[in-house]
Every structure is written in C-alpha cells, then in structure tokens.
Coordinates of C-alpha atoms and ligand atoms in Angstrom, one line a residue:
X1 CA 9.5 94.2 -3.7
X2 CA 6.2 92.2 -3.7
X3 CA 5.9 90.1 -6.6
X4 CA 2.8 91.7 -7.7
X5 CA 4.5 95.2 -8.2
X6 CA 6.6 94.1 -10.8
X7 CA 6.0 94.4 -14.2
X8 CA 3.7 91.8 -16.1
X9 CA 4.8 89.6 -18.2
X10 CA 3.7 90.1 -21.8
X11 CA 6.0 90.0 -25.3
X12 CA 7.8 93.7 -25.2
X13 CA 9.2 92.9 -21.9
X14 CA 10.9 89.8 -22.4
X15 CA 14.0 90.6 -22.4
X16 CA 13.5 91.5 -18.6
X17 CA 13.3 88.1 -17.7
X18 CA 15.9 86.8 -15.6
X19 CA 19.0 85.7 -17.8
X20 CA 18.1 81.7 -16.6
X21 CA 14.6 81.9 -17.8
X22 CA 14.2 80.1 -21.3
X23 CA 11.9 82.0 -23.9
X24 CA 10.9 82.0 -27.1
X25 CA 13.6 82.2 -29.3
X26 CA 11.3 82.1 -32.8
X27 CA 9.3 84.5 -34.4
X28 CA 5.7 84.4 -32.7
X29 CA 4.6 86.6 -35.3
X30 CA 5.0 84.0 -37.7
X31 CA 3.4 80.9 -36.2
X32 CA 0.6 78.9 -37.7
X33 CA -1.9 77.3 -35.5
X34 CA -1.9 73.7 -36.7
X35 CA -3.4 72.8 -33.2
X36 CA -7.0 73.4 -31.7
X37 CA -6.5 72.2 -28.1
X38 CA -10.1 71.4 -26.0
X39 CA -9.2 72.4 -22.2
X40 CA -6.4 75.1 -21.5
X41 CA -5.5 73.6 -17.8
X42 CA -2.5 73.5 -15.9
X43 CA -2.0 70.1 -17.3
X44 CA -1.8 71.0 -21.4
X45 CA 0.1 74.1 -20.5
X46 CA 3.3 72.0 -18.4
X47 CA 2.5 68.9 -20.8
X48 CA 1.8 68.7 -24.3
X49 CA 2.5 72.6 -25.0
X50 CA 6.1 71.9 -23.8
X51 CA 6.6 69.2 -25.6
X52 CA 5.3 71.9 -28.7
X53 CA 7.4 74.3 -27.5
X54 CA 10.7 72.2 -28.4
X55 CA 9.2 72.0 -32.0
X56 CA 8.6 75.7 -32.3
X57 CA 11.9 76.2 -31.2
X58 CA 13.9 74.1 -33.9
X59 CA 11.7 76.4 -36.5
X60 CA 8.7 74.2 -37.3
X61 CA 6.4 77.2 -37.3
X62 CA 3.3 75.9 -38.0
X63 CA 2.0 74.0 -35.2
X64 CA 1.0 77.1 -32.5
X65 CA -1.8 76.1 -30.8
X66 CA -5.5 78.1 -30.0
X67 CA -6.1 77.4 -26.1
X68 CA -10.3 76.6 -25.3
X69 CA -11.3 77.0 -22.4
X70 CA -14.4 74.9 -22.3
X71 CA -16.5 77.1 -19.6
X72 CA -15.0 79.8 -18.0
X73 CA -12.7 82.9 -19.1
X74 CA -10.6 83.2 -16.2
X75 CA -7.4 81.5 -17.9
X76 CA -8.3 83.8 -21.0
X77 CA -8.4 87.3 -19.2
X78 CA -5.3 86.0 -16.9
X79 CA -3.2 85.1 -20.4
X80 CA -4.8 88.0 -22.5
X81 CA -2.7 91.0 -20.8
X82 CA 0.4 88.6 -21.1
X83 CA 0.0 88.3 -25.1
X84 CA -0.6 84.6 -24.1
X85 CA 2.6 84.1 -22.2
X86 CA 3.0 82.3 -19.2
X87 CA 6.1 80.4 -17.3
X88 CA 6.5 77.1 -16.4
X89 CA 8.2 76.0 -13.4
X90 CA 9.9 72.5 -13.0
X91 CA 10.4 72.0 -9.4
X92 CA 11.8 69.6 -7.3
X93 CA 14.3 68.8 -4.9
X94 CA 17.3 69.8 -6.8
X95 CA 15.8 73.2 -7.6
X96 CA 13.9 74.5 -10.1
X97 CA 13.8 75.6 -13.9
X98 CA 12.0 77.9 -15.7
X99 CA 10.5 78.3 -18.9
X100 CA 8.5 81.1 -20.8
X101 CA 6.2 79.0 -23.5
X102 CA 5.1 80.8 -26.3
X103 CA 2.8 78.4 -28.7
X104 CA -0.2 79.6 -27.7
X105 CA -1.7 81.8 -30.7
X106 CA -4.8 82.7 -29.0
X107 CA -7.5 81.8 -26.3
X108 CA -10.9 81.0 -27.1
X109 CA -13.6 81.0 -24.3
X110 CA -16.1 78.8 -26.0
X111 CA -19.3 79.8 -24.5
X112 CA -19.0 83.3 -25.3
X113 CA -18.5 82.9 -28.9
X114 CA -19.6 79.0 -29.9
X115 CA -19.3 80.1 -33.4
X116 CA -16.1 81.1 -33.3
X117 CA -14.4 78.1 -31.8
X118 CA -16.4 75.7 -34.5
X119 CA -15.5 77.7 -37.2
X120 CA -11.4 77.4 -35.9
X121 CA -11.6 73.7 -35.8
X122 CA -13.4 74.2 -39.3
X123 CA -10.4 76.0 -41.0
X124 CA -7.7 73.5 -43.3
X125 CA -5.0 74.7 -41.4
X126 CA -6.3 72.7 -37.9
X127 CA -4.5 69.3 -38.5
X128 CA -4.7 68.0 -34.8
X129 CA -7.9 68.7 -32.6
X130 CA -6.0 67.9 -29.1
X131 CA -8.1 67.8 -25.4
X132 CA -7.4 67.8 -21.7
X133 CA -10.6 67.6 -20.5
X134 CA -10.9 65.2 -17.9
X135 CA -12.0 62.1 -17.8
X136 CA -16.0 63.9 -17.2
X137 CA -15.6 66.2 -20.2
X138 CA -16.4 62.3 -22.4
X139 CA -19.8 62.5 -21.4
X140 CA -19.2 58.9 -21.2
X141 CA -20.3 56.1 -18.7
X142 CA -16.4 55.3 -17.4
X143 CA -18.1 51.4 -16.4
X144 CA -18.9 50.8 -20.0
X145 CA -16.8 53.7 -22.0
X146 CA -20.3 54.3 -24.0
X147 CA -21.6 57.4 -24.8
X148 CA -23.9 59.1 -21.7
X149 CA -27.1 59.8 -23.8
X150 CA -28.9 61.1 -21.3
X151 CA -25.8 63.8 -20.3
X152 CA -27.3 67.2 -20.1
X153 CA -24.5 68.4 -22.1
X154 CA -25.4 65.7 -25.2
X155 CA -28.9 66.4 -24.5
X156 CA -28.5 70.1 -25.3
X157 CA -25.7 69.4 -28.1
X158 CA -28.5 67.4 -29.7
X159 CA -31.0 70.1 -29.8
X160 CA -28.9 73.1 -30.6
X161 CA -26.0 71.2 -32.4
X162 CA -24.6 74.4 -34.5
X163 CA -24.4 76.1 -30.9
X164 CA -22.7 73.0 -28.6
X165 CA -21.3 73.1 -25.4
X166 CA -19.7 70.0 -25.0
X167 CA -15.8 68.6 -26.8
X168 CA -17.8 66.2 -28.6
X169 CA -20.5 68.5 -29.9
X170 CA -17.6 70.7 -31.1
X171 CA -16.0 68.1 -32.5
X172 CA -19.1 66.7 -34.3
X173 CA -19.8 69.9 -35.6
X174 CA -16.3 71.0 -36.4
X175 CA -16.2 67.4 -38.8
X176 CA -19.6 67.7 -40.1
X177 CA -18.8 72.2 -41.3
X178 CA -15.1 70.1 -42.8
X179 CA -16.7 67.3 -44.6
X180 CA -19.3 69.5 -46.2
X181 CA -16.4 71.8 -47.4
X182 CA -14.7 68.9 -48.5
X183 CA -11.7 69.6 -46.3
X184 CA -10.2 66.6 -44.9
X185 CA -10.5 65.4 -41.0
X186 CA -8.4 66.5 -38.4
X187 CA -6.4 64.0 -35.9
X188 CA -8.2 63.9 -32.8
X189 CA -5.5 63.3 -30.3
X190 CA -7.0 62.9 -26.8
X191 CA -4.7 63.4 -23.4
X192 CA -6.7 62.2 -20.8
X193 CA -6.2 59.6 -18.6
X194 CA -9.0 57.1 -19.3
X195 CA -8.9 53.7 -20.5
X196 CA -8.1 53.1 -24.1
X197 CA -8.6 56.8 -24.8
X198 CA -8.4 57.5 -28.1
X199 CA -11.0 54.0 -28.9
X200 CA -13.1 55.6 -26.2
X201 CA -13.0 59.2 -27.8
X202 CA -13.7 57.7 -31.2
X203 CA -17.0 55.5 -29.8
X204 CA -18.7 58.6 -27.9
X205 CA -17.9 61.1 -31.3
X206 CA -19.4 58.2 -33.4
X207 CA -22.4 57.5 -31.4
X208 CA -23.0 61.2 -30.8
X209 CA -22.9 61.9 -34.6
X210 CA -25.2 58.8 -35.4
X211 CA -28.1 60.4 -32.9
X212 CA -27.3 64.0 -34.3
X213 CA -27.1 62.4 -38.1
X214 CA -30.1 60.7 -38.6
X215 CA -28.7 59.3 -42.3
X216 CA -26.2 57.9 -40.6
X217 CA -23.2 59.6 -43.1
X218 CA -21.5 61.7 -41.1
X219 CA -21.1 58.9 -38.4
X220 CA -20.2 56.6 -41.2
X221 CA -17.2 59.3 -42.1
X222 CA -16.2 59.8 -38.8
X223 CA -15.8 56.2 -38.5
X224 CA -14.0 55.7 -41.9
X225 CA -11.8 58.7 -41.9
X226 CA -10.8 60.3 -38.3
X227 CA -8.0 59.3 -36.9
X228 CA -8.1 58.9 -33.1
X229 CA -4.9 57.6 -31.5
X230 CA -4.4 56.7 -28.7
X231 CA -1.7 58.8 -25.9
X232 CA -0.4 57.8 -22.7
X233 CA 0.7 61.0 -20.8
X234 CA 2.1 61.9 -17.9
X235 CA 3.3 64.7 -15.7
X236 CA 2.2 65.5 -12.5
X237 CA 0.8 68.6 -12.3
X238 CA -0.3 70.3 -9.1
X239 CA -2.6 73.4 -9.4
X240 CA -1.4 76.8 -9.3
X241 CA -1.3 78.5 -6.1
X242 CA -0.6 82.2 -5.0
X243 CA 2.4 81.0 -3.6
X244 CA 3.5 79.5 -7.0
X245 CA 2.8 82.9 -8.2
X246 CA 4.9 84.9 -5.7
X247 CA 7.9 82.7 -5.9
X248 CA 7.8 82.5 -10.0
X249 CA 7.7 86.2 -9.8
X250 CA 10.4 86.3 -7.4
X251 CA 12.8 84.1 -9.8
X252 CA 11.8 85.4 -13.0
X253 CA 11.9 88.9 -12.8
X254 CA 8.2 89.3 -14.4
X255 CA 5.0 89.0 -12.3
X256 CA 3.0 86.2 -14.4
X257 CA -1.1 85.7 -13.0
X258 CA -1.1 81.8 -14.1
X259 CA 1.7 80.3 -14.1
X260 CA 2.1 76.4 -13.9
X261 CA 4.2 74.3 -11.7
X262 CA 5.4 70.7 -12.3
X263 CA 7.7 68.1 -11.7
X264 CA 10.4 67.4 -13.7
X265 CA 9.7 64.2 -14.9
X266 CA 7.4 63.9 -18.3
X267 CA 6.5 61.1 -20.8
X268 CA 4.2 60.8 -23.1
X269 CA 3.2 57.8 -25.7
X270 CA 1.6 58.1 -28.9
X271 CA 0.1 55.8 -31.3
X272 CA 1.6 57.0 -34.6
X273 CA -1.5 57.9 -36.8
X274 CA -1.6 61.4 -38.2
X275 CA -3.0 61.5 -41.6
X276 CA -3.1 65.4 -41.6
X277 CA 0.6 65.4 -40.4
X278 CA 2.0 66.0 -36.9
X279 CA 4.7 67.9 -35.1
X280 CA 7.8 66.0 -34.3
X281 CA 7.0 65.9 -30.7
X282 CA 9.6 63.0 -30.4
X283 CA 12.2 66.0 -30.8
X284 CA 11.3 66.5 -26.7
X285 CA 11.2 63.0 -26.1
X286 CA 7.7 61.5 -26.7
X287 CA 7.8 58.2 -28.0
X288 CA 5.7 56.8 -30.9
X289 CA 4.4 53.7 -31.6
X290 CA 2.2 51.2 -32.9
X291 CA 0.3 50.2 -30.1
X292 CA 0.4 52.5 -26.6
X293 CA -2.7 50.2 -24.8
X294 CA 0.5 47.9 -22.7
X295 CA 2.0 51.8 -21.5
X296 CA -1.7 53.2 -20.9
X297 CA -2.5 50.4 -18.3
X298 CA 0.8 50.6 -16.7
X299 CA 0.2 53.9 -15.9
X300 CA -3.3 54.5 -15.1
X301 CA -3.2 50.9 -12.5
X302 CA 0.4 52.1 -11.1
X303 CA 0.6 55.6 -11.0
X304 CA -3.1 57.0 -11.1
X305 CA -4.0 53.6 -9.3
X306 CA -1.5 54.5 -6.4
X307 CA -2.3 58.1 -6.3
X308 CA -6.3 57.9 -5.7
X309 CA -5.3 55.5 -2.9
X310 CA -3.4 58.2 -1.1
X311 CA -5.5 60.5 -1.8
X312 CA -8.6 59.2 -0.4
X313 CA -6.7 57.3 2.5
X314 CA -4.6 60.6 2.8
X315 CA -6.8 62.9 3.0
X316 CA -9.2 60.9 5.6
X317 CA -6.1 60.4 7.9
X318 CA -6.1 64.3 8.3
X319 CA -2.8 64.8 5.5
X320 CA -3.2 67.7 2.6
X321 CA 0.0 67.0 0.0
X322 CA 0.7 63.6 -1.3
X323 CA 4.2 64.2 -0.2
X324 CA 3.1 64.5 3.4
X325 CA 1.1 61.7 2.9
X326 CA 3.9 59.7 1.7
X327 CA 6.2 60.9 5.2
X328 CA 3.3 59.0 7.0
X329 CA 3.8 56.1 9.0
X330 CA 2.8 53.0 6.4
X331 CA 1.8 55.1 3.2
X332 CA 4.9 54.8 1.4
X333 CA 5.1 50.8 2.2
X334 CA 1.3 50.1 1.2
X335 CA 1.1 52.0 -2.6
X336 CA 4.5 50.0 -3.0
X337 CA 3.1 47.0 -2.2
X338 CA 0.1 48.0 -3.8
X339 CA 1.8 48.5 -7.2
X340 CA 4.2 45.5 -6.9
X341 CA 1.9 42.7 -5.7
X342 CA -1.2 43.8 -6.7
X343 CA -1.1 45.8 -10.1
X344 CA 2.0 44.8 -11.3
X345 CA 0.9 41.3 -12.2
X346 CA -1.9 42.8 -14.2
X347 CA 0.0 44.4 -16.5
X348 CA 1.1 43.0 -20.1
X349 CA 4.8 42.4 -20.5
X350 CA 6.6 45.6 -21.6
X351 CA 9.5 44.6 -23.4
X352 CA 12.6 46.7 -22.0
X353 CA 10.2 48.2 -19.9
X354 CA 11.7 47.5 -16.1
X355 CA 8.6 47.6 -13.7
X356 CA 10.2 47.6 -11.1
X357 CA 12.4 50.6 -11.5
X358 CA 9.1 52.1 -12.8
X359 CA 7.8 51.6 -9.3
X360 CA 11.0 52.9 -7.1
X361 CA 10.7 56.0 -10.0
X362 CA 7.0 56.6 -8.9
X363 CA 7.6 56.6 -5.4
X364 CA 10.5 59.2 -5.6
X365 CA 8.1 61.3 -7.5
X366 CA 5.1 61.1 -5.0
X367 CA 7.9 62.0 -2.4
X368 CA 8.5 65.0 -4.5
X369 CA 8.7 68.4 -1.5
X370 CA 8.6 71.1 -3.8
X371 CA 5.0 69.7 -5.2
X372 CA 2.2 70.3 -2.7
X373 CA -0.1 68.2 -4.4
X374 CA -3.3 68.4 -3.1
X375 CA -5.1 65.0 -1.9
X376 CA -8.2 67.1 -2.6
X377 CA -7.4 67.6 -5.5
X378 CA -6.4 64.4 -6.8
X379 CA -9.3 63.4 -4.7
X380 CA -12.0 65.0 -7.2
X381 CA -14.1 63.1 -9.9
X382 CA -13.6 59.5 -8.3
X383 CA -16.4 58.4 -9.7
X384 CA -15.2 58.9 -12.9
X385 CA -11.3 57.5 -11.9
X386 CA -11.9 54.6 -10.2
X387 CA -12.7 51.9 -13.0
X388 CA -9.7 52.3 -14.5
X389 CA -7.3 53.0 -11.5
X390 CA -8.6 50.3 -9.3
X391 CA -11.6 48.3 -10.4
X392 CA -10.4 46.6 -13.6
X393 CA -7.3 46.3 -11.6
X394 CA -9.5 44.3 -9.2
X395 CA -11.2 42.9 -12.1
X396 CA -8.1 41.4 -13.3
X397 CA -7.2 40.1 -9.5
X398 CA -10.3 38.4 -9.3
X399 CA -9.7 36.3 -12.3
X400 CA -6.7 34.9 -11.6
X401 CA -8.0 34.4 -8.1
X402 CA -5.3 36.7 -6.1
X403 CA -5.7 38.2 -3.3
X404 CA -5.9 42.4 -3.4
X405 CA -6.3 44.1 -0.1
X406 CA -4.3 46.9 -0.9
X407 CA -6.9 48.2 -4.0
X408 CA -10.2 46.9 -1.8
X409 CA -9.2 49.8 1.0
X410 CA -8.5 52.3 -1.5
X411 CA -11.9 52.1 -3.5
X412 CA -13.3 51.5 0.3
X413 CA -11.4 55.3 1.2
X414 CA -13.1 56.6 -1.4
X415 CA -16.6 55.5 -0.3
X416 CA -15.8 56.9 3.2
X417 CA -14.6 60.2 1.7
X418 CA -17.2 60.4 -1.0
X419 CA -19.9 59.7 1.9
X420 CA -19.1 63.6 2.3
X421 CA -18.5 63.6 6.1
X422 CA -15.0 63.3 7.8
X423 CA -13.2 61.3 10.5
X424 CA -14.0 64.4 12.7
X425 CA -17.1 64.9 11.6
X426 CA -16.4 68.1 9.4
X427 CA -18.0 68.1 5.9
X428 CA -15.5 67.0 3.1
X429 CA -16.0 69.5 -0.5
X430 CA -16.5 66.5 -2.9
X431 CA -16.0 67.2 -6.3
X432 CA -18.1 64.5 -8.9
X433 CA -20.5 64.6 -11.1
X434 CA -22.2 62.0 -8.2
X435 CA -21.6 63.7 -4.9
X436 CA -25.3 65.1 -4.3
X437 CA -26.9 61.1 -5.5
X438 CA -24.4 59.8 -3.4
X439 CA -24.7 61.9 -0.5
X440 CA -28.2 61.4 -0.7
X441 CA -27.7 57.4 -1.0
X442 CA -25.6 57.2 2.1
X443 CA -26.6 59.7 4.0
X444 CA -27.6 58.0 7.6
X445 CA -26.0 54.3 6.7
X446 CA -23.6 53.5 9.8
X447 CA -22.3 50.3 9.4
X448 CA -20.3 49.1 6.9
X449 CA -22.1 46.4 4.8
X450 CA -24.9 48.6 3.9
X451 CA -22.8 51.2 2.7
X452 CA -20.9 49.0 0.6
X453 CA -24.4 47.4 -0.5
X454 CA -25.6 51.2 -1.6
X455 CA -22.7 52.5 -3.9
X456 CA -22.4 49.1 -5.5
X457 CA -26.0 50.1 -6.9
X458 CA -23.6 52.7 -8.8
X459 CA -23.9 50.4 -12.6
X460 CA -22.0 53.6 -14.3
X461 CA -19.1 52.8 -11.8
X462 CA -18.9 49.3 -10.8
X463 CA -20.7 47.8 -14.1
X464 CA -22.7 44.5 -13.7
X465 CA -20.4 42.1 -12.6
X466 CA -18.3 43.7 -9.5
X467 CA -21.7 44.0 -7.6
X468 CA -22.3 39.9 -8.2
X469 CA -18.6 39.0 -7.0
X470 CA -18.5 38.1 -3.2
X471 CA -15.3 38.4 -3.2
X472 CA -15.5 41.9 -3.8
X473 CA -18.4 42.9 -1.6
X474 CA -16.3 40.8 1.4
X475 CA -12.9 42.2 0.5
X476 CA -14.5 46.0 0.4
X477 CA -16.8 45.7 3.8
X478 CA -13.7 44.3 5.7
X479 CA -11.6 47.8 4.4
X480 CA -14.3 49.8 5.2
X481 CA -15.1 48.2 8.4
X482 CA -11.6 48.6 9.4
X483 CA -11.5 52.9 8.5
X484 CA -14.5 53.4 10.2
X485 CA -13.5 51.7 13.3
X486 CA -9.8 52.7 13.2
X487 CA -9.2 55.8 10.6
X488 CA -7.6 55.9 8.4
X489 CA -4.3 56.9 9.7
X490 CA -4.1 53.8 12.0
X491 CA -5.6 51.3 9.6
X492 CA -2.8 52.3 7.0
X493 CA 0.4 52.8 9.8
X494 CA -1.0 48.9 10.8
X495 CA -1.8 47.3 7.6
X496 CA -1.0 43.7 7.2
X497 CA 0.2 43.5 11.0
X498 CA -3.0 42.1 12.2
X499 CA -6.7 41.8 11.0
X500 CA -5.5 42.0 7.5
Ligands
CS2_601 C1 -3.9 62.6 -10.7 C2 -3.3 62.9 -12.1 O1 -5.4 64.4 -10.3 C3 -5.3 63.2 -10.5 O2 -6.2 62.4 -10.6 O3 -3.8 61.3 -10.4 O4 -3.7 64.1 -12.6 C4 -1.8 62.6 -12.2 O5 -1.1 63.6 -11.5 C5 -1.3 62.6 -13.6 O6 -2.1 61.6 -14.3 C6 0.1 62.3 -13.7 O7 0.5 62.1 -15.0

C-alpha cells in the first residue's frame, strides 16, 4: 500500500501505530503550556521538544509547548489534522527509531493573528519564551552582534509595535503587556547557533525596547529582570523529504505529512538561570551549568566551522549530501585537519572534555548514510554563519600568528558559491539575506584579487579589522585563486600536496 493511503496520524488512532513506535504515554488533555517556542522547524521539533518530551513523560505536566510559526502556515495546516502529532525518526547506520511527540499544545501562525501570539506570551503560565529562528531571525549585524536598526522587520516593529512581525518585536511586546500587568518576565532561552547567544539575544531585545520606549523603563526592566541564558545545542537535522515521509509511513503504520528525521546523537548546554522555573530537561540528558561560552565555541568553530566548509567546497565540486561529500577524495582528511590544527587550538580548555574524541565523533557523524544532508542546505544564510564558524576562528589564528589554510578556502568557497554561478556555469539558488547585493557586487569580477577586494567591503560580515589584515586578504586570494583555476573537487583531493 502507498504510504499516503494509510490513515493519518492524529490522537484516536494511536493505538495503530506500529508496536515499536514510542508515544505519548500521559494525558495530553491535561498539559499546561509553560513554553512559547518562536520557530516550529525541523530543528525544535527533533531537538528541544524531545528533550520536553522525556519530562512530559515522567508526569511533569505543565511544560507543553505552543509551536509559532514565524511566517508561513504550512507546518500549522500539516500538524492541525494530526491533533499536533508528528514522529520523529532517528536514523543512522544501525537502523532507526521512532518516536510519536506529543508536547505540542497548539500552533500559532503569527501573521494571521499577531494578537493572539502576544497575548500567549502575555499569559503567567508562559515561564520560558524558547526560539529556533536562525541566526537571520536576530535582526542583528552577526560582525558586531548589535541590533540591525535599519532591518525592515525593526523598522516596521517600531511603527506598529502592538502588531510586530519580528521574535524581538514579540518579545518586546510580550514583556512590555507582562510588566504592565505586573506579571513577572519570562526566561528567554534562545537555540540558535550564534555566538554568545543568549548575551546577543539579550543586547538586540534591549536596544529594540530602548528605540520603541522612549523613557527608557521598559529597556531598563528588560535589562534588570529577564533572564537570557545562554544554550549550546546540537543535533543535526536534515530537512524533511517525501522520501522521509514514505519510509516513516511505511515503518509506523500511520501516514504523518511532516515528520522530522535526525541523527541519533543530541546535546545540548544550558546556562542554569530560570527564575520563572524550568523543566528538568537534564532528565534527557542536557547538561547545566554555570557558564556554556567554552562548549558554544567548541561547537560552532568545530562542528558548524567544519560543516559550512563542506558545504560550500561540497557543493562546488558537484556533491549534494554531506555524507557524499565526506566519501570524496580529500574531504574527510581536510575538515579533520581543519578542526585539529586549525580550530582546535582556539578553543578554551574544557576540563574532561576530550577534543580529540570530539573530533573522531564529528566525523562519524558527517559520515552518517542514512542522513542526506543537503550541502544546499547547510549552504544557505552564509552571510550570517560565517563570523562565528570561520572568521573569529581566523581571528583567533591571526593573533597567535598561525597559519590557517584550511578555514581561508572555506570562507573562499563560499565567495565562489555565493558569487551565484557554478563550476559549470549553471546558476547556484543562494539563500541570504545578501545574495542580490552580492550578486550585484561580483557580478563580472574574473580574477581572484578583486573578488576577494569586493566582499571584504561586506563591514556586517568581515567587521573592520579582517579587511586591514594582509594576511587575510593573501591567505583568501591564494584559496580562491586556486578553486577557480582547479575546482573545487581537485583543489580539495590535492590539498597540501603542492601549491599549498
Ligand atoms: C548546519 C547546522 O545548517 C547548518 O548550517 O551546520 O544546522 C547543524 O546541522 C547543526 O548546528 C547541528 O547541531
């Protein structure tokens, strides 16, 4: 029978899932929603909401969550006929488990109803305001980690802030409608990948509130009295593809429209500050501490640094998973060597921590064949990635005058692939909030000098000080020299044999 023939998932029919599949074993009926969570993608629903999940299921009822979808209702209408079910599927060489999650209360589409969502976050019973929004969904400038005043999305929050559209109008608006009522602040607990995230969610909210406050109170309280810790997560999480759908079908018994598919592996780090209380997500395995900045940087210059290379350099040499990328000749070896010589050395000491094992663990995972990871996918938003995968990486390497080949050709990859045209000559679908000024920018540049000249003009990416390093400029026109004249394919299978 075709997957799609069988019956949907949805809470009466349960009990036809196939006897492996865990599910709910609590009372949905009778779950709180302690949780408002800012961007219901494949990442929150295998990540966080299964760490929930384990809390739900030793009986702490109140933490369901209210899923927001931050623009569009397709993960709404897919979840709605499901009661907001959906499966999760671990996957990887060994086989695969799979999970029905049940936390989620409801799903709000915030743009239809604005009013709605604000007045959620609003209620007492919201202790924890969580987001996966990506690192774009800050309205930051990732160089500097300061508010982006001149965002469109700020610029309309401003004017119509009882109506927002962006996580940090909401937010602003959901603390100003709590501190009038004299209800205290939720913890704003954010779970994206960017540098010091919870200091960087906690500047853009304050600085937003100051231009939206002109008495300057309600940024004085949001200072004083919200909480913002910082998370370090992690889970790789491809998106979902009809495949994903067919086979989860197939195993389950139900025919689910969204599931999500991951890998095995999850961790997550959280700085232990939750004055309106918390779930004990350590019941799953997160850890918490005092301090998560030493983990953070570990993982955004190993694993995210290491990914965007193979990504960029992946997807140029012709390859469309990161695990084929990895079965290339040269791949594997250079984000190795990339991790262990070059951001490795960055990193703080981690006291038990073993980096090396860290490393081999990473690799394995990458490897991973029953992903298919998209390079174009991890390729998107690179404007927004780089500085904290690869540049302050670089940053670091500069001052202590060390050498770092490996993270120059990535960041040169991604000016190739960002340039919008590929080794063939086929257009390349960039995803960023810069592709059209840096298409215009490049567009016509052949050689690779002037290229590297034009994007260092980009402040919001490279800051100041990368553009007035000759190092940097040298160590980024050889890479890109090298890909345009080779390709990528070659210059990776032949790294550090010759020229390099
Ligand atoms: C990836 C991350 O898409 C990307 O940019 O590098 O989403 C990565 O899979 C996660 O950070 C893993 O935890």
């Amino acid at each position: 029978m075709s997957a799609a023939a069988l019956p949907r998932l949805s809470a009466a029919n349960v009990a036809q899932l196939a006897a492996t599949v865990r599910r709910p074993g609590y009372d949905r009926g009778a779950l709180g929603a302690g949780i408002v969570h800012l961007g219901l993608g494949a990442f929150h629903r295998a990540h966080q909401a299964a760490y929930n999940e384990a809390v739900l299921a030793a009986g702490d009822l109140r933490w369901g969550t209210i899923g927001v979808s931050l623009r569009n209702p397709a993960m709404r209408d897919a979840l709605a006929p499901q009661d907001n079910l959906y499966t999760l599927a671990l996957r990887d060489g060994a086989g695969e488990s799979l999970q029905v999650i049940g936390g989620l209360t409801a799903c709000v589409v915030a743009p239809e109803n604005p009013e709605r969502l604000a007045a959620a976050m609003a209620r007492p019973e919201t202790r924890i305001v969580s987001l996966t929004v990506t690192e774009k969904g800050y309205c930051h400038n990732p160089a500097t980690g300061a508010l982006d005043e001149a965002h469109p999305d700020i610029v309309h929050d401003l004017a119509e802030p009882h109506r927002p559209r962006s996580a940090i109008g909401f937010i602003v608006e959901a603390l100003a409608r709590r501190r009038e009522s004299g209800t205290a602040p939720f913890t704003l607990l954010t779970c994206d990948n960017l540098p010091a995230n919870g200091e960087t969610l906690k500047r853009v909210v304050a600085r937003y509130a100051e231009l939206h406050d002109r008495d300057r109170d309600l940024a004085r309280f949001i200072a004083g009295e919200v909480e913002c810790p910082s998370t370090m997560v992690d889970r790789i999480v491809p998106a979902t593809t009809d495949a994903d759908r067919q086979s989860v079908a197939a195993a389950s018994g139900l025919y689910d429209s969204w599931p999500v598919v991951a890998e095995p592996f999850a961790q997550w780090v959280i700085e232990d500050r939750f004055p309106a209380g918390r779930p004990d997500w350590d019941r799953a395995g997160a850890m918490f501490v005092k301090d998560v900045a030493a983990f953070e940087l570990m993982k955004l210059r190993m694993l995210n640094g290491a990914h965007s290379t193979l990504a960029y350099l992946g997807y140029l040499a012709g390859h469309e998973t990161v695990a084929e990328t990895m079965a290339a000749p040269g791949f594997a070896r250079l984000v190795e060597d990339l991790m262990a010589c070059e951001a490795a050395p960055t990193l703080p000491p981690l006291p038990g921590l073993d980096l090396a094992a860290y490393r081999r663990d990473l690799i394995a995972r990458f490897r991973n064949p029953a992903l298919r990871h998209r390079t174009w996918q991890i390729a998107m938003d690179g404007s927004q990635k780089l500085p904290q995968r690869l540049l302050n990486t670089i940053r670091a390497r500069l001052k202590a005058n060390a050498p770092f080949e490996r993270l120059a050709l990535g960041v040169a990859a991604w000016m190739r692939y960002a340039s919008g045209v590929d080794e063939k000559g086929a257009p390349i679908d960039v995803r960023d909030p810069l592709a059209e000024r840096i298409r215009r920018m490049t567009s016509g540049i052949i050689d690779a000098p002037t290229l590297v000249s034009a994007y260092l003009g980009l402040a919001e990416v490279f800051g100041d000080d990368l553009p007035a390093e000759a190092r940097f400029r040298e160590a980024l026109a050889k890479a890109l020299s090298e890909l345009m004249a080779r390709g990528a394919a070659r210059t990776v299978a032949e790294f550090g044999q010759d020229s390099f």
